[in-house]
Amino acid sequence: MRVFAVAEINFGELDPVSVELLNLANTIKGDGSAEAVVIGSSISSHAEKLAKYADKVWKIEDASLENYNPELYVDVLLQLFQKEKPDVVLIANSSRGSEYAPLLATKLNAPIVTDIVGLDVSDGVKATRYIFQGKLLVDVLVKQADTYVFTVRQGVFKEEKQASGEVVDAGIKPSVTPKREFSQIIEPEAGEVDITQADIIVSVGRGIEDASNIELAEELAELLGGVVAGSRPVIDNGWLPKDRQVGISGKTVKPKLYLALGISGAFQHIMGMKDSELIIAINKDPEAPIFGVAQYGVVGDIFEVVPALIDKLREIKG
Amino acid sequence: MNIIVLAKHAADPESEIRVSSDGKSVDEKGLVFDINDWDRYAVEEAIRLKEEHGGEVVVVGVGYSDDTLRKCLAMGADRAIKIPLDAGMDSYRTALAIKEAISGESFDLILAGLMSQDYNNALVGVLLAGMLDIPFATAVTSIKVEDGKIRVVRELEGGYGEENVLPLPALVTVQSGINEPRYVSIMGIKRAKSKELREVGVEVGEGFIEVEKVYTPPVKKAEMIEGAPEEIAEKLIQILKDRGLI
Ligand SMILES: Cc1cc2nc3c(=O)[nH]c(=O)nc-3n(C[C@H](O)[C@H](O)[C@H](O)COP(=O)(O)OP(=O)(O)OC[C@H]3O[C@@H](n4cnc5c(N)ncnc54)[C@H](O)[C@@H]3O)c2cc1C
């Protein structure tokens, strides 16, 4: 089986998920090959790095590929895949990967399954993915096809599988003028508090129910000498500023204590806080996925537990 | 500006989710259905664009979607198209059905939610754009109309964004937080009653996936702390003390 992994490059850097895609490729290729594709401008060092995990690395280099554009990415990939017929194409389930992968699939007339966390090609093609925001898993059988496209969840295929491949210049240039034009990168907004530097974070989720209840978290954070952060819905609702969002599209934090209040533990949130030294979660749902990453868990109502905690802390502080 | 907006009647992930006895689907008992959260933002954005630039908003739903389509009409959409097809988890069939159903419509923009809250595939929008061969952008957090074009910001990881300009017609999938969706007013509900909800039957062939098994993920469990709130508070404080955190 020929398995192609399309590397993910962000701001000129090779994203670690690129190696994870090759780890998966090496697991499923059988006696076939794991091949990487790197697209961009000035990408030689990335290609060299990937060669340690691939049987072959295809380099598609052009000044017009410096900024990601889905139409250009799909155009150059189609040119490569017309010659080098892939059985399986693996793409990161990132903001960019998940955008161009479905277009590539339509053009290749290939079935696509997104955000996979498992792939078995030993007897037909079977992919595993989460549904209902992490509450259930599903195994889907994919109809027989010449080529399959998958987007792969990051952080799953971490076990490194070494190889030693050669880097080949694919000699491909974009052949279309994209309709969509890249204009600029927009930097994250900077606020007064930098949650990435905090030792103690009291983080609130949708369970906090209302902007006025944020006070409760603030009081607790102050007593603990920490800061307040939140999950995405809290920020979407305008209860906390954007720079306090923890997660894949927010900040990655690594405090000594992460106290998760009324947060379900969706993958996108976990990605931003899983490396905290101590995670304590309070949630009224005993099945909440957050208990899968926390060291200590409390099944309870935050409006009962947090006030009790505040009272006890006040007693101690006198 | 004529806008087509896609809206799914989807189960809320916060409702009680259990695997059916056949082990291949989700038990519908206990599920609470409503407009897919991401689509709520898309409908709001469509109505705002219409309020600013004129035109028409047509909302499209696949499968049983009457309640959601009515809600969108009450929010301010002009008419609705319902496609009676049970596509299950197969986004390809959903996208193909929408393509067929809107083939007689003229539009400048198609808006969809980034993904659906039940199956989280994030596919229908881009597959449709690919089938229609129109430019697209996903996970959009801002849309500005500039003659014959739109300027969008799409979300990247880590709080970054990227700005792109797309000629119309185009398709955009919106990320949560792009706006503040309005509540459905009584007046809106009244007015919605007289709006058109048309059913369009389409034939789509087989899809490309078949569900083999649905199951509960194994979770590594945290050490659970139990008791009355005061006892829990005391135990938590002990843990923090032991770690030198207080
Ligand atoms: C592309 C993309 C990027 C994303 N980026 C991020 C990101 O960076 N960060 C992020 O957080 N999310 C992100 N999300 C959203 C993510 O998928 C989830 O929707 C989100 O994390 C859920 O937030 P939550 O846990 O606060 O809310 P919910 O999932 O609604 O959970 C609320 C929890 O509170 C509990 N609860 C309710 N009331 C109480 C109470 N009184 N006491 C105790 N517990 C209570 C409930 O049991 C539930 O578990 C992203 C999604 C996408 C698609």
PDB file of C-alpha atoms in Angstrom, chain A residues 8 10-11 68-71 93-96 98-103 105-107 109-115 126 128-143 154 179-189 199-200 206 223-224 232 236-237 242 245 247-251 256-257 259 264 268 277-278 280 282 285-300 304-305 308-309 312-313 316-317, chain B residues 10-19 24-26 31 37-38 40-41 89 92 114-115 117-123 126-139 141 149 151-167 175-180 206-227 229-234 236-237 239-241 243 245-246:
ATOM      1  CA  GLU A   8       1.724  20.542   7.846  1.00  0.00           C
ATOM      2  CA  ASN A  10       2.661  26.712   9.879  1.00  0.00           C
ATOM      3  CA  PHE A  11       4.439  30.063   9.791  1.00  0.00           C
ATOM      4  CA  TYR A  68      -1.175  28.300   2.318  1.00  0.00           C
ATOM      5  CA  ASN A  69      -3.974  28.409  -0.231  1.00  0.00           C
ATOM      6  CA  PRO A  70      -6.410  25.482  -0.500  1.00  0.00           C
ATOM      7  CA  GLU A  71      -6.796  25.801  -4.268  1.00  0.00           C
ATOM      8  CA  ASN A  93      -7.036  17.589  10.941  1.00  0.00           C
ATOM      9  CA  SER A  94      -5.824  21.126  11.502  1.00  0.00           C
ATOM     10  CA  SER A  95      -7.422  24.381  10.591  1.00  0.00           C
ATOM     11  CA  ARG A  96      -5.765  24.162   7.185  1.00  0.00           C
ATOM     12  CA  SER A  98      -9.356  20.025   7.395  1.00  0.00           C
ATOM     13  CA  GLU A  99     -10.063  22.789   4.915  1.00  0.00           C
ATOM     14  CA  TYR A 100      -8.322  21.500   1.797  1.00  0.00           C
ATOM     15  CA  ALA A 101      -8.676  17.747   2.410  1.00  0.00           C
ATOM     16  CA  PRO A 102     -12.373  17.539   1.462  1.00  0.00           C
ATOM     17  CA  LEU A 103     -11.691  19.487  -1.751  1.00  0.00           C
ATOM     18  CA  ALA A 105     -11.197  14.171  -1.962  1.00  0.00           C
ATOM     19  CA  THR A 106     -13.868  15.567  -4.291  1.00  0.00           C
ATOM     20  CA  LYS A 107     -11.300  16.072  -7.049  1.00  0.00           C
ATOM     21  CA  ASN A 109     -13.297  11.122  -6.352  1.00  0.00           C
ATOM     22  CA  ALA A 110     -12.073   9.577  -3.122  1.00  0.00           C
ATOM     23  CA  PRO A 111     -13.995   8.831   0.058  1.00  0.00           C
ATOM     24  CA  ILE A 112     -12.938  10.961   3.014  1.00  0.00           C
ATOM     25  CA  VAL A 113     -13.228  10.440   6.752  1.00  0.00           C
ATOM     26  CA  THR A 114     -12.196  13.325   9.012  1.00  0.00           C
ATOM     27  CA  ASP A 115     -10.588  13.635  12.429  1.00  0.00           C
ATOM     28  CA  LYS A 126     -11.964   0.884   8.732  1.00  0.00           C
ATOM     29  CA  THR A 128     -12.278   5.185  14.028  1.00  0.00           C
ATOM     30  CA  ARG A 129     -13.429   8.631  15.095  1.00  0.00           C
ATOM     31  CA  TYR A 130     -15.257  10.383  17.907  1.00  0.00           C
ATOM     32  CA  ILE A 131     -18.785  11.723  17.599  1.00  0.00           C
ATOM     33  CA  PHE A 132     -20.841  13.928  19.912  1.00  0.00           C
ATOM     34  CA  GLN A 133     -17.795  15.937  20.952  1.00  0.00           C
ATOM     35  CA  GLY A 134     -15.922  12.979  22.372  1.00  0.00           C
ATOM     36  CA  LYS A 135     -18.801  11.205  24.063  1.00  0.00           C
ATOM     37  CA  LEU A 136     -18.889   8.201  21.710  1.00  0.00           C
ATOM     38  CA  LEU A 137     -16.551   6.408  19.346  1.00  0.00           C
ATOM     39  CA  VAL A 138     -17.570   5.030  15.990  1.00  0.00           C
ATOM     40  CA  ASP A 139     -15.896   2.568  13.617  1.00  0.00           C
ATOM     41  CA  VAL A 140     -16.831   3.288  10.012  1.00  0.00           C
ATOM     42  CA  LEU A 141     -16.228   0.978   7.073  1.00  0.00           C
ATOM     43  CA  VAL A 142     -15.226   2.891   3.980  1.00  0.00           C
ATOM     44  CA  LYS A 143     -16.441   1.713   0.608  1.00  0.00           C
ATOM     45  CA  GLN A 154      -3.146  15.480  16.230  1.00  0.00           C
ATOM     46  CA  LYS A 179      -9.789  32.475  -6.942  1.00  0.00           C
ATOM     47  CA  ARG A 180      -9.224  32.961  -3.222  1.00  0.00           C
ATOM     48  CA  GLU A 181      -6.484  35.440  -2.398  1.00  0.00           C
ATOM     49  CA  PHE A 182      -4.415  35.381   0.759  1.00  0.00           C
ATOM     50  CA  SER A 183      -4.282  38.785   2.338  1.00  0.00           C
ATOM     51  CA  GLN A 184      -2.599  38.678   5.751  1.00  0.00           C
ATOM     52  CA  ILE A 185      -1.981  36.847   9.024  1.00  0.00           C
ATOM     53  CA  ILE A 186      -3.725  38.309  12.029  1.00  0.00           C
ATOM     54  CA  GLU A 187      -1.896  38.127  15.358  1.00  0.00           C
ATOM     55  CA  PRO A 188      -3.663  37.057  18.555  1.00  0.00           C
ATOM     56  CA  GLU A 189      -4.981  39.889  20.687  1.00  0.00           C
ATOM     57  CA  ASP A 199       1.080  28.923  38.043  1.00  0.00           C
ATOM     58  CA  ILE A 200      -2.514  28.522  39.091  1.00  0.00           C
ATOM     59  CA  ARG A 206     -20.264  26.594  30.002  1.00  0.00           C
ATOM     60  CA  LEU A 223      -7.553  33.355  47.162  1.00  0.00           C
ATOM     61  CA  LEU A 224      -5.341  30.813  45.400  1.00  0.00           C
ATOM     62  CA  ARG A 232     -14.432  28.429  24.185  1.00  0.00           C
ATOM     63  CA  ASP A 236     -17.799  33.086  22.519  1.00  0.00           C
ATOM     64  CA  ASN A 237     -20.461  34.354  24.921  1.00  0.00           C
ATOM     65  CA  LYS A 242     -10.459  36.189  23.949  1.00  0.00           C
ATOM     66  CA  GLN A 245      -9.302  30.974  26.039  1.00  0.00           C
ATOM     67  CA  GLY A 247      -7.380  25.189  23.868  1.00  0.00           C
ATOM     68  CA  ILE A 248      -6.426  24.471  20.328  1.00  0.00           C
ATOM     69  CA  SER A 249      -7.674  27.793  19.000  1.00  0.00           C
ATOM     70  CA  GLY A 250      -6.732  29.583  22.203  1.00  0.00           C
ATOM     71  CA  LYS A 251      -3.698  29.327  24.485  1.00  0.00           C
ATOM     72  CA  LYS A 256       1.110  23.879  38.488  1.00  0.00           C
ATOM     73  CA  LEU A 257      -2.646  23.686  39.098  1.00  0.00           C
ATOM     74  CA  LEU A 259      -8.873  23.708  38.211  1.00  0.00           C
ATOM     75  CA  SER A 264     -16.804  18.908  29.634  1.00  0.00           C
ATOM     76  CA  GLN A 268     -10.031  20.963  21.500  1.00  0.00           C
ATOM     77  CA  GLU A 277       1.118  19.497  36.525  1.00  0.00           C
ATOM     78  CA  LEU A 278      -2.063  18.931  38.510  1.00  0.00           C
ATOM     79  CA  ILE A 280      -8.622  18.902  39.252  1.00  0.00           C
ATOM     80  CA  ILE A 282     -15.434  19.598  39.080  1.00  0.00           C
ATOM     81  CA  ASP A 285     -21.710  14.762  34.820  1.00  0.00           C
ATOM     82  CA  PRO A 286     -19.849  11.623  36.011  1.00  0.00           C
ATOM     83  CA  GLU A 287     -19.217  10.684  32.356  1.00  0.00           C
ATOM     84  CA  ALA A 288     -17.593  13.996  31.416  1.00  0.00           C
ATOM     85  CA  PRO A 289     -14.405  13.298  29.394  1.00  0.00           C
ATOM     86  CA  ILE A 290     -12.506  15.858  31.519  1.00  0.00           C
ATOM     87  CA  PHE A 291     -12.244  13.152  34.212  1.00  0.00           C
ATOM     88  CA  GLY A 292     -10.095  11.234  31.744  1.00  0.00           C
ATOM     89  CA  VAL A 293      -7.274  13.790  31.990  1.00  0.00           C
ATOM     90  CA  ALA A 294      -7.743  14.996  35.576  1.00  0.00           C
ATOM     91  CA  GLN A 295      -5.811  13.457  38.494  1.00  0.00           C
ATOM     92  CA  TYR A 296      -8.640  14.332  40.887  1.00  0.00           C
ATOM     93  CA  GLY A 297     -12.297  14.609  40.075  1.00  0.00           C
ATOM     94  CA  VAL A 298     -15.382  15.799  41.865  1.00  0.00           C
ATOM     95  CA  VAL A 299     -18.819  14.878  40.596  1.00  0.00           C
ATOM     96  CA  GLY A 300     -20.779  17.826  41.879  1.00  0.00           C
ATOM     97  CA  GLU A 304     -22.051  24.211  45.867  1.00  0.00           C
ATOM     98  CA  VAL A 305     -18.432  23.070  45.831  1.00  0.00           C
ATOM     99  CA  ALA A 308     -17.445  25.788  50.148  1.00  0.00           C
ATOM    100  CA  LEU A 309     -13.888  25.940  48.862  1.00  0.00           C
ATOM    101  CA  LYS A 312     -12.427  27.142  53.742  1.00  0.00           C
ATOM    102  CA  LEU A 313      -9.699  29.139  52.032  1.00  0.00           C
ATOM    103  CA  ILE A 316      -7.128  29.474  56.435  1.00  0.00           C
ATOM    104  CA  LYS A 317      -6.072  32.928  55.295  1.00  0.00           C
TER     105      LYS A 317
ATOM    106  CA  ALA B  10     -29.121  17.970  15.247  1.00  0.00           C
ATOM    107  CA  ALA B  11     -28.953  16.214  18.592  1.00  0.00           C
ATOM    108  CA  ASP B  12     -27.432  18.238  21.410  1.00  0.00           C
ATOM    109  CA  PRO B  13     -24.215  16.608  22.697  1.00  0.00           C
ATOM    110  CA  GLU B  14     -25.250  17.646  26.206  1.00  0.00           C
ATOM    111  CA  SER B  15     -28.378  15.488  26.074  1.00  0.00           C
ATOM    112  CA  GLU B  16     -28.324  11.897  27.272  1.00  0.00           C
ATOM    113  CA  ILE B  17     -26.295   9.948  24.763  1.00  0.00           C
ATOM    114  CA  ARG B  18     -26.504   6.169  24.661  1.00  0.00           C
ATOM    115  CA  VAL B  19     -25.653   3.508  22.120  1.00  0.00           C
ATOM    116  CA  LYS B  24     -24.529   0.722  15.307  1.00  0.00           C
ATOM    117  CA  SER B  25     -26.335   3.914  16.126  1.00  0.00           C
ATOM    118  CA  VAL B  26     -27.185   6.367  18.856  1.00  0.00           C
ATOM    119  CA  LEU B  31     -31.722  13.031  22.763  1.00  0.00           C
ATOM    120  CA  ASP B  37     -25.101  25.342  17.182  1.00  0.00           C
ATOM    121  CA  TRP B  38     -22.681  26.300  14.395  1.00  0.00           C
ATOM    122  CA  ARG B  40     -27.281  29.146  14.383  1.00  0.00           C
ATOM    123  CA  TYR B  41     -24.275  31.429  13.888  1.00  0.00           C
ATOM    124  CA  MET B  89     -23.464  10.091   9.097  1.00  0.00           C
ATOM    125  CA  TYR B  92     -21.110  13.052   0.941  1.00  0.00           C
ATOM    126  CA  LEU B 114     -18.142  24.704  10.488  1.00  0.00           C
ATOM    127  CA  MET B 115     -19.418  21.299  11.576  1.00  0.00           C
ATOM    128  CA  GLN B 117     -22.600  19.149  16.831  1.00  0.00           C
ATOM    129  CA  ASP B 118     -23.617  15.490  16.521  1.00  0.00           C
ATOM    130  CA  TYR B 119     -21.156  13.868  14.109  1.00  0.00           C
ATOM    131  CA  ASN B 120     -18.463  16.566  13.963  1.00  0.00           C
ATOM    132  CA  ASN B 121     -17.448  15.659  10.398  1.00  0.00           C
ATOM    133  CA  ALA B 122     -16.877  19.250   9.188  1.00  0.00           C
ATOM    134  CA  LEU B 123     -17.413  18.045   5.617  1.00  0.00           C
ATOM    135  CA  VAL B 126     -16.397  22.029   1.648  1.00  0.00           C
ATOM    136  CA  LEU B 127     -17.694  18.988  -0.238  1.00  0.00           C
ATOM    137  CA  LEU B 128     -20.506  21.175  -1.577  1.00  0.00           C
ATOM    138  CA  ALA B 129     -18.047  23.922  -2.573  1.00  0.00           C
ATOM    139  CA  GLY B 130     -15.980  21.309  -4.383  1.00  0.00           C
ATOM    140  CA  MET B 131     -19.031  19.919  -6.185  1.00  0.00           C
ATOM    141  CA  LEU B 132     -20.122  23.427  -7.220  1.00  0.00           C
ATOM    142  CA  ASP B 133     -16.551  24.438  -8.041  1.00  0.00           C
ATOM    143  CA  ILE B 134     -16.756  27.723  -6.139  1.00  0.00           C
ATOM    144  CA  PRO B 135     -14.138  29.308  -3.837  1.00  0.00           C
ATOM    145  CA  PHE B 136     -14.570  28.692  -0.137  1.00  0.00           C
ATOM    146  CA  ALA B 137     -13.189  29.327   3.325  1.00  0.00           C
ATOM    147  CA  THR B 138     -13.775  27.424   6.567  1.00  0.00           C
ATOM    148  CA  ALA B 139     -13.865  28.342  10.260  1.00  0.00           C
ATOM    149  CA  THR B 141     -14.860  34.480  12.251  1.00  0.00           C
ATOM    150  CA  LYS B 149     -16.131  40.047  -3.166  1.00  0.00           C
ATOM    151  CA  ARG B 151     -13.104  39.636   2.873  1.00  0.00           C
ATOM    152  CA  VAL B 152     -13.050  36.933   5.528  1.00  0.00           C
ATOM    153  CA  VAL B 153     -10.948  36.099   8.555  1.00  0.00           C
ATOM    154  CA  ARG B 154     -10.548  32.414   9.240  1.00  0.00           C
ATOM    155  CA  GLU B 155      -9.393  30.930  12.487  1.00  0.00           C
ATOM    156  CA  LEU B 156      -6.027  29.234  12.812  1.00  0.00           C
ATOM    157  CA  GLU B 157      -4.589  27.507  15.855  1.00  0.00           C
ATOM    158  CA  GLY B 158      -3.307  29.423  18.865  1.00  0.00           C
ATOM    159  CA  GLY B 159      -5.450  32.536  18.476  1.00  0.00           C
ATOM    160  CA  TYR B 160      -4.047  33.442  15.050  1.00  0.00           C
ATOM    161  CA  GLY B 161      -6.230  34.273  12.084  1.00  0.00           C
ATOM    162  CA  GLU B 162      -5.740  34.646   8.356  1.00  0.00           C
ATOM    163  CA  GLU B 163      -7.475  37.110   6.113  1.00  0.00           C
ATOM    164  CA  ASN B 164      -8.525  36.070   2.636  1.00  0.00           C
ATOM    165  CA  VAL B 165     -10.485  37.693  -0.184  1.00  0.00           C
ATOM    166  CA  LEU B 166     -12.951  35.571  -2.159  1.00  0.00           C
ATOM    167  CA  PRO B 167     -14.847  36.499  -5.329  1.00  0.00           C
ATOM    168  CA  GLN B 175     -16.931  29.233  13.449  1.00  0.00           C
ATOM    169  CA  SER B 176     -18.780  29.774  16.723  1.00  0.00           C
ATOM    170  CA  GLY B 177     -18.494  33.255  18.195  1.00  0.00           C
ATOM    171  CA  ILE B 178     -18.620  35.063  14.813  1.00  0.00           C
ATOM    172  CA  ASN B 179     -21.679  36.963  16.064  1.00  0.00           C
ATOM    173  CA  GLU B 180     -24.300  36.879  18.767  1.00  0.00           C
ATOM    174  CA  GLU B 206     -25.032   5.206  -2.190  1.00  0.00           C
ATOM    175  CA  GLY B 207     -22.676   6.917   0.183  1.00  0.00           C
ATOM    176  CA  PHE B 208     -19.136   5.937   0.980  1.00  0.00           C
ATOM    177  CA  ILE B 209     -19.292   4.939   4.604  1.00  0.00           C
ATOM    178  CA  GLU B 210     -21.128   2.367   6.632  1.00  0.00           C
ATOM    179  CA  VAL B 211     -21.208   2.403  10.403  1.00  0.00           C
ATOM    180  CA  GLU B 212     -19.846  -0.798  11.853  1.00  0.00           C
ATOM    181  CA  LYS B 213     -19.936  -0.047  15.531  1.00  0.00           C
ATOM    182  CA  VAL B 214     -20.774   2.753  17.941  1.00  0.00           C
ATOM    183  CA  TYR B 215     -19.359   2.483  21.466  1.00  0.00           C
ATOM    184  CA  THR B 216     -18.411   4.339  24.605  1.00  0.00           C
ATOM    185  CA  PRO B 217     -14.755   5.349  24.771  1.00  0.00           C
ATOM    186  CA  PRO B 218     -12.670   3.841  27.540  1.00  0.00           C
ATOM    187  CA  VAL B 219     -11.593   6.570  29.940  1.00  0.00           C
ATOM    188  CA  LYS B 220      -8.754   6.631  32.359  1.00  0.00           C
ATOM    189  CA  LYS B 221     -10.469   7.739  35.507  1.00  0.00           C
ATOM    190  CA  ALA B 222      -9.387  10.476  37.868  1.00  0.00           C
ATOM    191  CA  GLU B 223      -9.287   9.682  41.576  1.00  0.00           C
ATOM    192  CA  MET B 224     -12.744  10.699  42.697  1.00  0.00           C
ATOM    193  CA  ILE B 225     -13.331  12.824  45.761  1.00  0.00           C
ATOM    194  CA  GLU B 226     -16.680  12.346  47.414  1.00  0.00           C
ATOM    195  CA  GLY B 227     -18.725  13.768  50.248  1.00  0.00           C
ATOM    196  CA  PRO B 229     -19.428  20.122  49.629  1.00  0.00           C
ATOM    197  CA  GLU B 230     -17.583  21.024  52.860  1.00  0.00           C
ATOM    198  CA  GLU B 231     -15.845  17.645  53.025  1.00  0.00           C
ATOM    199  CA  ILE B 232     -14.902  17.892  49.365  1.00  0.00           C
ATOM    200  CA  ALA B 233     -13.524  21.371  49.959  1.00  0.00           C
ATOM    201  CA  GLU B 234     -11.444  20.108  52.879  1.00  0.00           C
ATOM    202  CA  LEU B 236      -9.185  19.476  47.964  1.00  0.00           C
ATOM    203  CA  ILE B 237      -7.411  21.888  50.266  1.00  0.00           C
ATOM    204  CA  ILE B 239      -4.295  18.010  48.222  1.00  0.00           C
ATOM    205  CA  LEU B 240      -3.239  21.584  47.468  1.00  0.00           C
ATOM    206  CA  LYS B 241      -1.376  21.830  50.771  1.00  0.00           C
ATOM    207  CA  ARG B 243       1.612  19.896  46.845  1.00  0.00           C
ATOM    208  CA  LEU B 245       0.199  25.097  46.310  1.00  0.00           C
ATOM    209  CA  ILE B 246      -1.246  26.887  49.325  1.00  0.00           C
TER     210      ILE B 246
END
